[in-house]
PDB file of N, CA, C and O in Angstrom:
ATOM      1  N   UNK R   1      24.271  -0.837  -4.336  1.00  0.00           N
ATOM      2  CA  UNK R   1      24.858   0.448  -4.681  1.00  0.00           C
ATOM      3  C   UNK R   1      26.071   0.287  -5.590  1.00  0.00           C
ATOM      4  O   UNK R   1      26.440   1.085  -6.452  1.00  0.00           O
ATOM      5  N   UNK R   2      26.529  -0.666  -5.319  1.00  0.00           N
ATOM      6  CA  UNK R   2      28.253  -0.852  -6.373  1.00  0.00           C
ATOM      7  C   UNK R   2      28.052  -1.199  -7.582  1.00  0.00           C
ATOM      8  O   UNK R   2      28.960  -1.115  -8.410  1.00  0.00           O
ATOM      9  N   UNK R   3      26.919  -1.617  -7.873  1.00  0.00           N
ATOM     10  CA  UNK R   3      26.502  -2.191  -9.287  1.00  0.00           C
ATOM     11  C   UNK R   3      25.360  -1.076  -9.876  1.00  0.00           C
ATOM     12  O   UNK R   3      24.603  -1.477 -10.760  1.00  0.00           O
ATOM     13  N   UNK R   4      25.263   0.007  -9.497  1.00  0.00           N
ATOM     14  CA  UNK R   4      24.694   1.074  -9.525  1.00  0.00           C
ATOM     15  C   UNK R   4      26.219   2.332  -9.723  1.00  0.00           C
ATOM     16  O   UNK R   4      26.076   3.329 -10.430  1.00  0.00           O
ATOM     17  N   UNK R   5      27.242   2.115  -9.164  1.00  0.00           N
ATOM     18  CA  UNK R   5      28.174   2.312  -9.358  1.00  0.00           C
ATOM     19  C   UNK R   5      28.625   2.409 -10.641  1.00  0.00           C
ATOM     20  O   UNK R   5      28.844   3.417 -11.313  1.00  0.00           O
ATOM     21  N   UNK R   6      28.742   1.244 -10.910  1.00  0.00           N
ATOM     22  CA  UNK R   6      29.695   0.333 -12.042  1.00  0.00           C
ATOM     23  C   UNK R   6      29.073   1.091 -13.788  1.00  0.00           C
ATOM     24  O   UNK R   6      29.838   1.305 -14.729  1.00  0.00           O
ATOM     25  N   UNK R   7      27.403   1.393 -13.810  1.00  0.00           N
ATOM     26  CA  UNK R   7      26.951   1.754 -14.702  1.00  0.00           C
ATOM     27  C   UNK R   7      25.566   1.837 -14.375  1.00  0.00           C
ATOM     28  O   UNK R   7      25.311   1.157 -13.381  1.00  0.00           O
ATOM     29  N   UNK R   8      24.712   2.351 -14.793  1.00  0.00           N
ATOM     30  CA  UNK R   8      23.362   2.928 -14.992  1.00  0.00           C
ATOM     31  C   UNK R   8      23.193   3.829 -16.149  1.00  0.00           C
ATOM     32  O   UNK R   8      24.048   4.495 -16.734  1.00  0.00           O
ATOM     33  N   UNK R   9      21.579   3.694 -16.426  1.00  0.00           N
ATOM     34  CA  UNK R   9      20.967   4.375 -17.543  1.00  0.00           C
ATOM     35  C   UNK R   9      21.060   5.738 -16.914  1.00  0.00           C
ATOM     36  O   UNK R   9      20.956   5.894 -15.698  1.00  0.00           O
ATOM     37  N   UNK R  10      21.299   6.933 -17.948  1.00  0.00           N
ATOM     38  CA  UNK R  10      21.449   8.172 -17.370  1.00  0.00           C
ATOM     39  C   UNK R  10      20.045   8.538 -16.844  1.00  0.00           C
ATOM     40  O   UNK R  10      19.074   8.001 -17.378  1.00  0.00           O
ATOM     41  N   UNK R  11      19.836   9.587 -15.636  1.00  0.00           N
ATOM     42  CA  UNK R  11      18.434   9.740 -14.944  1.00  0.00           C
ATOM     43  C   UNK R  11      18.122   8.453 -14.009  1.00  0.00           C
ATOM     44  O   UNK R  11      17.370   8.461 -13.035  1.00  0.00           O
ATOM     45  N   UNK R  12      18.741   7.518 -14.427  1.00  0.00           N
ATOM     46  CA  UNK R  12      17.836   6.117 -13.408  1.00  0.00           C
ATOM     47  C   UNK R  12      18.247   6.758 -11.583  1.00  0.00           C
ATOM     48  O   UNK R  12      18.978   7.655 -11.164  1.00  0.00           O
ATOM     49  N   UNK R  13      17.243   5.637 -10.846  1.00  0.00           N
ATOM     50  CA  UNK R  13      16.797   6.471  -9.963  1.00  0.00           C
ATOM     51  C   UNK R  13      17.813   4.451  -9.228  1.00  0.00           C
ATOM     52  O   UNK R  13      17.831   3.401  -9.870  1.00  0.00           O
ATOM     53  N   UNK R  14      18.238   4.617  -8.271  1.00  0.00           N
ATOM     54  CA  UNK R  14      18.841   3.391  -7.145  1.00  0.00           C
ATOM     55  C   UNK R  14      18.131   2.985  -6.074  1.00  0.00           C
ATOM     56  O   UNK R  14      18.612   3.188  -4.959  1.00  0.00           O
ATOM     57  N   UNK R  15      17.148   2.487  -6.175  1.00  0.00           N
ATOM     58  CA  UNK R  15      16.458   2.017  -5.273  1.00  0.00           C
ATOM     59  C   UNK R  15      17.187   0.463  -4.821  1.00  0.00           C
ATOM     60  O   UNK R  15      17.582  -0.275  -5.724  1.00  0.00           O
ATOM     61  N   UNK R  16      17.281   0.178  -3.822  1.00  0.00           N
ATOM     62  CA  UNK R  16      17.877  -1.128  -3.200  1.00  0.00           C
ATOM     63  C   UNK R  16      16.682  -1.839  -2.876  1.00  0.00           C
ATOM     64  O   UNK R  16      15.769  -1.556  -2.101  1.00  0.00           O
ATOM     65  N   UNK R  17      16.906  -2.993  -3.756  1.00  0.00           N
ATOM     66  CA  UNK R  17      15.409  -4.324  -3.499  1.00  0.00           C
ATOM     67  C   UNK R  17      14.623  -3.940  -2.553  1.00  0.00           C
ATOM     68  O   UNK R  17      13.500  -3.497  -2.797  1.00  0.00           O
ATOM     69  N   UNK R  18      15.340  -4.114  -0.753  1.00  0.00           N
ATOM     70  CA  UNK R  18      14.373  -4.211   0.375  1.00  0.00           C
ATOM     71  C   UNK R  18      13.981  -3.354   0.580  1.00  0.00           C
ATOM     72  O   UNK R  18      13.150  -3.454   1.482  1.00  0.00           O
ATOM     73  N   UNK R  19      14.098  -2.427   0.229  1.00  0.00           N
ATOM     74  CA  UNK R  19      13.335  -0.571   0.307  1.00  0.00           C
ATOM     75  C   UNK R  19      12.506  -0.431  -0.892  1.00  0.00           C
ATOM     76  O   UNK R  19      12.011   0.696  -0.921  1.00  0.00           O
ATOM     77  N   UNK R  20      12.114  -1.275  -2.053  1.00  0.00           N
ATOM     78  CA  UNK R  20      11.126  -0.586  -3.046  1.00  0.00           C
ATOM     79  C   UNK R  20       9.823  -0.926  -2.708  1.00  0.00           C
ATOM     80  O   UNK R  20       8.886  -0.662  -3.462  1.00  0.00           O
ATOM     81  N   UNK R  21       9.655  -1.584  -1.461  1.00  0.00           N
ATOM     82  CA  UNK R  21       7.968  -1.602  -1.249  1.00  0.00           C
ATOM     83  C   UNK R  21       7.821  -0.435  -0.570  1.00  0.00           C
ATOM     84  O   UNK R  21       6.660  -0.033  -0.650  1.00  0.00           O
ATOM     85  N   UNK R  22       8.502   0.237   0.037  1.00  0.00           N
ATOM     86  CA  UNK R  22       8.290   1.580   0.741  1.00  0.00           C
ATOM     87  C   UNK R  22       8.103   2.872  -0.065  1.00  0.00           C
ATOM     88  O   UNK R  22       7.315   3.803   0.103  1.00  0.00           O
ATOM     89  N   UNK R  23       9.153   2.640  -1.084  1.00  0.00           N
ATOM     90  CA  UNK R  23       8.787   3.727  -1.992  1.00  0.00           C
ATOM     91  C   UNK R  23       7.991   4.161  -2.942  1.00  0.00           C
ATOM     92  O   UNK R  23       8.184   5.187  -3.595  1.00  0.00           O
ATOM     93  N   UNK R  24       6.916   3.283  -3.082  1.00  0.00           N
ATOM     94  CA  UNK R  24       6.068   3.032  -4.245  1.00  0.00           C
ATOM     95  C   UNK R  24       5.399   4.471  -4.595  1.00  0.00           C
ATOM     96  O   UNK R  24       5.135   4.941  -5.702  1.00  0.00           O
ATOM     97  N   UNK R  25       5.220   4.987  -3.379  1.00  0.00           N
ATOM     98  CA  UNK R  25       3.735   5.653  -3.303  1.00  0.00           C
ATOM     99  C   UNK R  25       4.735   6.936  -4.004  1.00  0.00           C
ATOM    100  O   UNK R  25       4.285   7.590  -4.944  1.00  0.00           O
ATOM    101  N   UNK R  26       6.229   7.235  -3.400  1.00  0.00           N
ATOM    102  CA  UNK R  26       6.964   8.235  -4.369  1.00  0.00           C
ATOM    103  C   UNK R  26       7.134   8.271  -5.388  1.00  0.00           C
ATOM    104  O   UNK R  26       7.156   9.408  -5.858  1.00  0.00           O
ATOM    105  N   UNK R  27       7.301   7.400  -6.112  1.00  0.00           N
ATOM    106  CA  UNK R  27       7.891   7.043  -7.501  1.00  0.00           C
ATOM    107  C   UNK R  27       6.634   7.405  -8.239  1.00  0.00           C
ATOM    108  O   UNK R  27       5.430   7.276  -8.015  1.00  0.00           O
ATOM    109  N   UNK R  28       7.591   8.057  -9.496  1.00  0.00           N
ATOM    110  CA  UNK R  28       6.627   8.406 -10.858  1.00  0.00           C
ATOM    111  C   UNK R  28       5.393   7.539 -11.067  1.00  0.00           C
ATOM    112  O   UNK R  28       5.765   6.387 -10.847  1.00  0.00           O
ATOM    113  N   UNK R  29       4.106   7.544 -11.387  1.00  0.00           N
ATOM    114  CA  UNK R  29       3.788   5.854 -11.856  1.00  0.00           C
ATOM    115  C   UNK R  29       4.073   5.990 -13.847  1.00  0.00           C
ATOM    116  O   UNK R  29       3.521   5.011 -14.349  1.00  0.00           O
ATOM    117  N   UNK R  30       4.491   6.555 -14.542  1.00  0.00           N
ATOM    118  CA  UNK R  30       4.988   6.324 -15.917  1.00  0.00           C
ATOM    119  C   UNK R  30       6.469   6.313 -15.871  1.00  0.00           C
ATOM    120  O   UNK R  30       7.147   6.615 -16.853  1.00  0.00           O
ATOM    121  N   UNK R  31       6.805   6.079 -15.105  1.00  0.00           N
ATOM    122  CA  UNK R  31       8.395   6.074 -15.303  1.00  0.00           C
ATOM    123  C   UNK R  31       8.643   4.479 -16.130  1.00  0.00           C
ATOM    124  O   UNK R  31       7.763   3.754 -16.593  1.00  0.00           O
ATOM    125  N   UNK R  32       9.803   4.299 -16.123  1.00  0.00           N
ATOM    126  CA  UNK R  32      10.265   3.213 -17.116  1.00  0.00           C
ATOM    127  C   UNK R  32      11.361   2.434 -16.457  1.00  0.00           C
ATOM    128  O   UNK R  32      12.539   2.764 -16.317  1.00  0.00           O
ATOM    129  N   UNK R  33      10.490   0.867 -15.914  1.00  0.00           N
ATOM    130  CA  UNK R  33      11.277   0.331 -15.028  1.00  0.00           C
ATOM    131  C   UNK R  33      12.429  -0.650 -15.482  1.00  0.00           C
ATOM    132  O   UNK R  33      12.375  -1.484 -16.385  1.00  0.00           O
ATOM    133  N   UNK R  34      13.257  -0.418 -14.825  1.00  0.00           N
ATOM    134  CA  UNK R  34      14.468  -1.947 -15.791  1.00  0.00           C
ATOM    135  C   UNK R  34      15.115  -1.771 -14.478  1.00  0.00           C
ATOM    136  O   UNK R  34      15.575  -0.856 -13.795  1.00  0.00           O
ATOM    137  N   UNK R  35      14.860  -3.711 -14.393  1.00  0.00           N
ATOM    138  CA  UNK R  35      16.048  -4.219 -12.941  1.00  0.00           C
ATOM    139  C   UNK R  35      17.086  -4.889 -13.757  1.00  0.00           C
ATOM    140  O   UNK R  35      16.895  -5.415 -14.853  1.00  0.00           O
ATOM    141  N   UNK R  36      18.178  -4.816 -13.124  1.00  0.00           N
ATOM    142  CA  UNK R  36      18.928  -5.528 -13.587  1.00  0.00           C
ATOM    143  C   UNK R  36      20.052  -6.003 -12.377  1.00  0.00           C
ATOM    144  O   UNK R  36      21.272  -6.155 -12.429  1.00  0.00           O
ATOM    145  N   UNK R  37      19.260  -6.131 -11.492  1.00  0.00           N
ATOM    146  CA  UNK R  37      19.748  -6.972 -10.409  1.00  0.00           C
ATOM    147  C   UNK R  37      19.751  -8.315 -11.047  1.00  0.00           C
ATOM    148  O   UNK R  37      19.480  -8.635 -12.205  1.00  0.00           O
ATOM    149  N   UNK R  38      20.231  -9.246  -9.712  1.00  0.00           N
ATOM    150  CA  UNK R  38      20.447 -10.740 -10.394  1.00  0.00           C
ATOM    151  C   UNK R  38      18.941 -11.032 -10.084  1.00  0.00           C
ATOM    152  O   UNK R  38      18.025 -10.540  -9.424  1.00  0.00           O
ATOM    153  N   UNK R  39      19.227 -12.330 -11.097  1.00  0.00           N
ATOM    154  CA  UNK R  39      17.972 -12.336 -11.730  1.00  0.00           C
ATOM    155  C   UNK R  39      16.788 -12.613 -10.573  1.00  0.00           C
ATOM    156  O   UNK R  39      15.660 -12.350 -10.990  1.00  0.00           O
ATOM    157  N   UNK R  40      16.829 -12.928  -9.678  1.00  0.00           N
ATOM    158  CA  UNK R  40      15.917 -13.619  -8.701  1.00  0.00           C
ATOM    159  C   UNK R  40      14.960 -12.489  -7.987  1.00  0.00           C
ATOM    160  O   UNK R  40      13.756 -12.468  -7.732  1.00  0.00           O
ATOM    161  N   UNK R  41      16.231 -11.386  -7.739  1.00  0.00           N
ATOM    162  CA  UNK R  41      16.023 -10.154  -7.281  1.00  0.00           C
ATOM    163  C   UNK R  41      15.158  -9.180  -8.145  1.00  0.00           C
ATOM    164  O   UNK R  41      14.272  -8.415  -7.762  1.00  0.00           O
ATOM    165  N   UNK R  42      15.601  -9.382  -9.318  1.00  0.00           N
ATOM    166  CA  UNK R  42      14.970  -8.359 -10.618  1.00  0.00           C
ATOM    167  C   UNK R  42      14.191  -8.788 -10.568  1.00  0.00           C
ATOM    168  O   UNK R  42      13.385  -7.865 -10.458  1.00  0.00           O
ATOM    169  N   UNK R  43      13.387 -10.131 -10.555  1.00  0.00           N
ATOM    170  CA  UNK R  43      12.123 -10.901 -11.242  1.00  0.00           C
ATOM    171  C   UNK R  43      11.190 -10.145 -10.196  1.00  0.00           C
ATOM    172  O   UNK R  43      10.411  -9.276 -10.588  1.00  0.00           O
ATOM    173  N   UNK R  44      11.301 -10.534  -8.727  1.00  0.00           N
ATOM    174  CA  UNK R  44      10.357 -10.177  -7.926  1.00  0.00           C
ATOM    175  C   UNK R  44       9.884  -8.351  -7.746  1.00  0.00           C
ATOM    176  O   UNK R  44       8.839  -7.772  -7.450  1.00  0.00           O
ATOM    177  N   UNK R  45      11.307  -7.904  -8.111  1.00  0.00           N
ATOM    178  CA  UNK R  45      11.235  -6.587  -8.133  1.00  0.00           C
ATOM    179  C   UNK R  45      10.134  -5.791  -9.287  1.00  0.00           C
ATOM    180  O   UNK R  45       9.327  -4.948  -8.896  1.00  0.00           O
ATOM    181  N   UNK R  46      10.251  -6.214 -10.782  1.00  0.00           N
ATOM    182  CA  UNK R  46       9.360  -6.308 -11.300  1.00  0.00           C
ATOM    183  C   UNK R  46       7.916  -6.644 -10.819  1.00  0.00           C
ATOM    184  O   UNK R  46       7.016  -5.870 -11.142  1.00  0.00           O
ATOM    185  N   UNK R  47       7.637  -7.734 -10.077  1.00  0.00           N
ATOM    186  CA  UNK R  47       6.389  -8.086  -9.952  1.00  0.00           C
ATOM    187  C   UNK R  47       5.773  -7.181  -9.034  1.00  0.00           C
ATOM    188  O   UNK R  47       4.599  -6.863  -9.227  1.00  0.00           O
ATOM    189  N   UNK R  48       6.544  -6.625  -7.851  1.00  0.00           N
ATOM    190  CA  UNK R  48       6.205  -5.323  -7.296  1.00  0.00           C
ATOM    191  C   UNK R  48       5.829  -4.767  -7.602  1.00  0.00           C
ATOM    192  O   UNK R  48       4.675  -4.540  -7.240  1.00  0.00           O
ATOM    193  N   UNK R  49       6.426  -4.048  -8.524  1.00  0.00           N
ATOM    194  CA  UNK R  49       5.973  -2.976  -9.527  1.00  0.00           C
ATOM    195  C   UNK R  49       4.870  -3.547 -10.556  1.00  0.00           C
ATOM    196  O   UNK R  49       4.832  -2.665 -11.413  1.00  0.00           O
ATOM    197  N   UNK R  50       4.326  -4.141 -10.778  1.00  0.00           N
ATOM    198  CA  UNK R  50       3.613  -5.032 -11.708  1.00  0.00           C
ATOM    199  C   UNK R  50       2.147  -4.825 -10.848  1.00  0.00           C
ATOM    200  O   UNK R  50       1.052  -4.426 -11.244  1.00  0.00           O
ATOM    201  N   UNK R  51       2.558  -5.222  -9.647  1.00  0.00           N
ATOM    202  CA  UNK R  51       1.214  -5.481  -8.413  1.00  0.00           C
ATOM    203  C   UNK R  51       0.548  -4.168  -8.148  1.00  0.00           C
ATOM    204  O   UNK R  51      -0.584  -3.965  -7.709  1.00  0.00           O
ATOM    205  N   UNK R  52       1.880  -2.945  -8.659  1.00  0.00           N
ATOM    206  CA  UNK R  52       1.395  -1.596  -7.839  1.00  0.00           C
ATOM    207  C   UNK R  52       0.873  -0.717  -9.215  1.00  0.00           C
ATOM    208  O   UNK R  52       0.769   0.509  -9.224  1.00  0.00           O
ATOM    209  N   UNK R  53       0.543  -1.687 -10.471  1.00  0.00           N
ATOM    210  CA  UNK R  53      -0.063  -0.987 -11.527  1.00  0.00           C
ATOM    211  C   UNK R  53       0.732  -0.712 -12.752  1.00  0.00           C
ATOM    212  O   UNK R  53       0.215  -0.571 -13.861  1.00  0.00           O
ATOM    213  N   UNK R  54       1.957  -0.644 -12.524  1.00  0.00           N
ATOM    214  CA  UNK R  54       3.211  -0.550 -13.377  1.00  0.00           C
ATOM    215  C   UNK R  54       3.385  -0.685 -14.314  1.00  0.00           C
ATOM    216  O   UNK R  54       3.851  -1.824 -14.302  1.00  0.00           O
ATOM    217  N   UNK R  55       3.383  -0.214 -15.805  1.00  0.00           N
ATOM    218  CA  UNK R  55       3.148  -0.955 -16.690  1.00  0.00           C
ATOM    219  C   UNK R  55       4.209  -0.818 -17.836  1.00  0.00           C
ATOM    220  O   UNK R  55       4.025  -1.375 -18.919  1.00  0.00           O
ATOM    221  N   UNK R  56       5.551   0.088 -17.523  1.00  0.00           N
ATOM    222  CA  UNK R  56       6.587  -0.377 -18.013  1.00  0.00           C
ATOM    223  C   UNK R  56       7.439  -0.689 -16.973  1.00  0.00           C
ATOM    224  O   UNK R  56       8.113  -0.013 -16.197  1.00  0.00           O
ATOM    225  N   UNK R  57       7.209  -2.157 -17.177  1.00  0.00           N
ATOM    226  CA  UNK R  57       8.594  -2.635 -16.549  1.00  0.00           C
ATOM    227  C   UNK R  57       9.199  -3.566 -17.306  1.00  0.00           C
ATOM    228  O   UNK R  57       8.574  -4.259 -18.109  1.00  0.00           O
ATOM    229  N   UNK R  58      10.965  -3.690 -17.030  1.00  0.00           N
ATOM    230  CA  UNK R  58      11.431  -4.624 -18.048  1.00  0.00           C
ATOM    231  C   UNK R  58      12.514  -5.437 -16.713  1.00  0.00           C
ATOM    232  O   UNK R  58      13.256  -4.996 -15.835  1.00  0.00           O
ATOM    233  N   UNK R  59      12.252  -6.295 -16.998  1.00  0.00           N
ATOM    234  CA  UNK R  59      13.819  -7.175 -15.795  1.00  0.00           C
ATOM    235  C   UNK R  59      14.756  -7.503 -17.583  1.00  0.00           C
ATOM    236  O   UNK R  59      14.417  -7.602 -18.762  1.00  0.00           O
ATOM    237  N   UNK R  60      15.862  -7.556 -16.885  1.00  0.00           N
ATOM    238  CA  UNK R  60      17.057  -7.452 -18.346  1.00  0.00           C
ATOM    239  C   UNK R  60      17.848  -8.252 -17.484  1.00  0.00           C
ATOM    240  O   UNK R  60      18.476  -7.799 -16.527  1.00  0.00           O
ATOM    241  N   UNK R  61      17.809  -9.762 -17.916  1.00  0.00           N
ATOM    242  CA  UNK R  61      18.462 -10.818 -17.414  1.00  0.00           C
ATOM    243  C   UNK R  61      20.019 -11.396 -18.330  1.00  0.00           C
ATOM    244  O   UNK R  61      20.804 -12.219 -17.859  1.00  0.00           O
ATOM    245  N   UNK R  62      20.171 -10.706 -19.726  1.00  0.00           N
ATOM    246  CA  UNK R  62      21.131 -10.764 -20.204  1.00  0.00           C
ATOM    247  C   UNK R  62      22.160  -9.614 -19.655  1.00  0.00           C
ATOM    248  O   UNK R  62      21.556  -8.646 -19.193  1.00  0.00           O
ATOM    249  N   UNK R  63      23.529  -9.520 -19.610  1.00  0.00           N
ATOM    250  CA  UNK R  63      24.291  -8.344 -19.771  1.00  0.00           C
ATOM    251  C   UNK R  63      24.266  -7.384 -18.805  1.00  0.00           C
ATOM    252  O   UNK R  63      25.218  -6.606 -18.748  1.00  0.00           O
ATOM    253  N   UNK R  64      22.939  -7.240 -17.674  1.00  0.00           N
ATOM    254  CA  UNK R  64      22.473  -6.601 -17.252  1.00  0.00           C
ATOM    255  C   UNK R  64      22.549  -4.929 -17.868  1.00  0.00           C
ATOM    256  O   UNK R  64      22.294  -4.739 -19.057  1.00  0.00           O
ATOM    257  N   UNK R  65      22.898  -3.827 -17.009  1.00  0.00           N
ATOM    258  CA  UNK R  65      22.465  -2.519 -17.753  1.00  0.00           C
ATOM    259  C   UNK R  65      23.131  -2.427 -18.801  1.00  0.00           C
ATOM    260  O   UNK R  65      23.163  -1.265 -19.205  1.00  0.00           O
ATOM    261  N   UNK R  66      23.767  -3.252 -19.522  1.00  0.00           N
ATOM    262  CA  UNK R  66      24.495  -3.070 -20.977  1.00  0.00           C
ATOM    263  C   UNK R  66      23.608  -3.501 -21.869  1.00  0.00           C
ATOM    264  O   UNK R  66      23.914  -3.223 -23.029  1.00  0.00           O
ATOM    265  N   UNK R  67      22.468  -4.171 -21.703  1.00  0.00           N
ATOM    266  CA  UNK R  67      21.519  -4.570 -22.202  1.00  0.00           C
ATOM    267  C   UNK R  67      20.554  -3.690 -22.682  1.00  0.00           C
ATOM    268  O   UNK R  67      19.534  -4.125 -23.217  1.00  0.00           O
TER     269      UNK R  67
END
């Protein structure tokens, strides 16, 4: 949440890592994904979303949301 705080893309939605397998079935499926958690976190988070059909997703391992 504090790094959700700090900055986000306007509209982005805060889902916390251990809760996005629960939410799948809510979420848009064209929405436009970008983690920018650290990187370990983002990678898998992506692949979630990847597994559940997803097909914009971006992990942004530079800068994070300044990226």
């Amino acid at each position: 949440r504090s790094e959700y705080d700090m900055g986000h893309i306007t509209a982005a939605l805060n889902i916390e890592f251990e809760d996005l397998q629960e939410h799948l079935d809510g979420l848009p499926e064209n929405y436009p994904w970008s983690q920018s958690a650290p990187l370990g976190a983002a990678t898998t988070a992506g692949s979630i979303l990847q597994r559940d059909g997803r097909t914009n997703v971006q992990v942004v391992d530079e800068a994070g949301t300044l990226a």
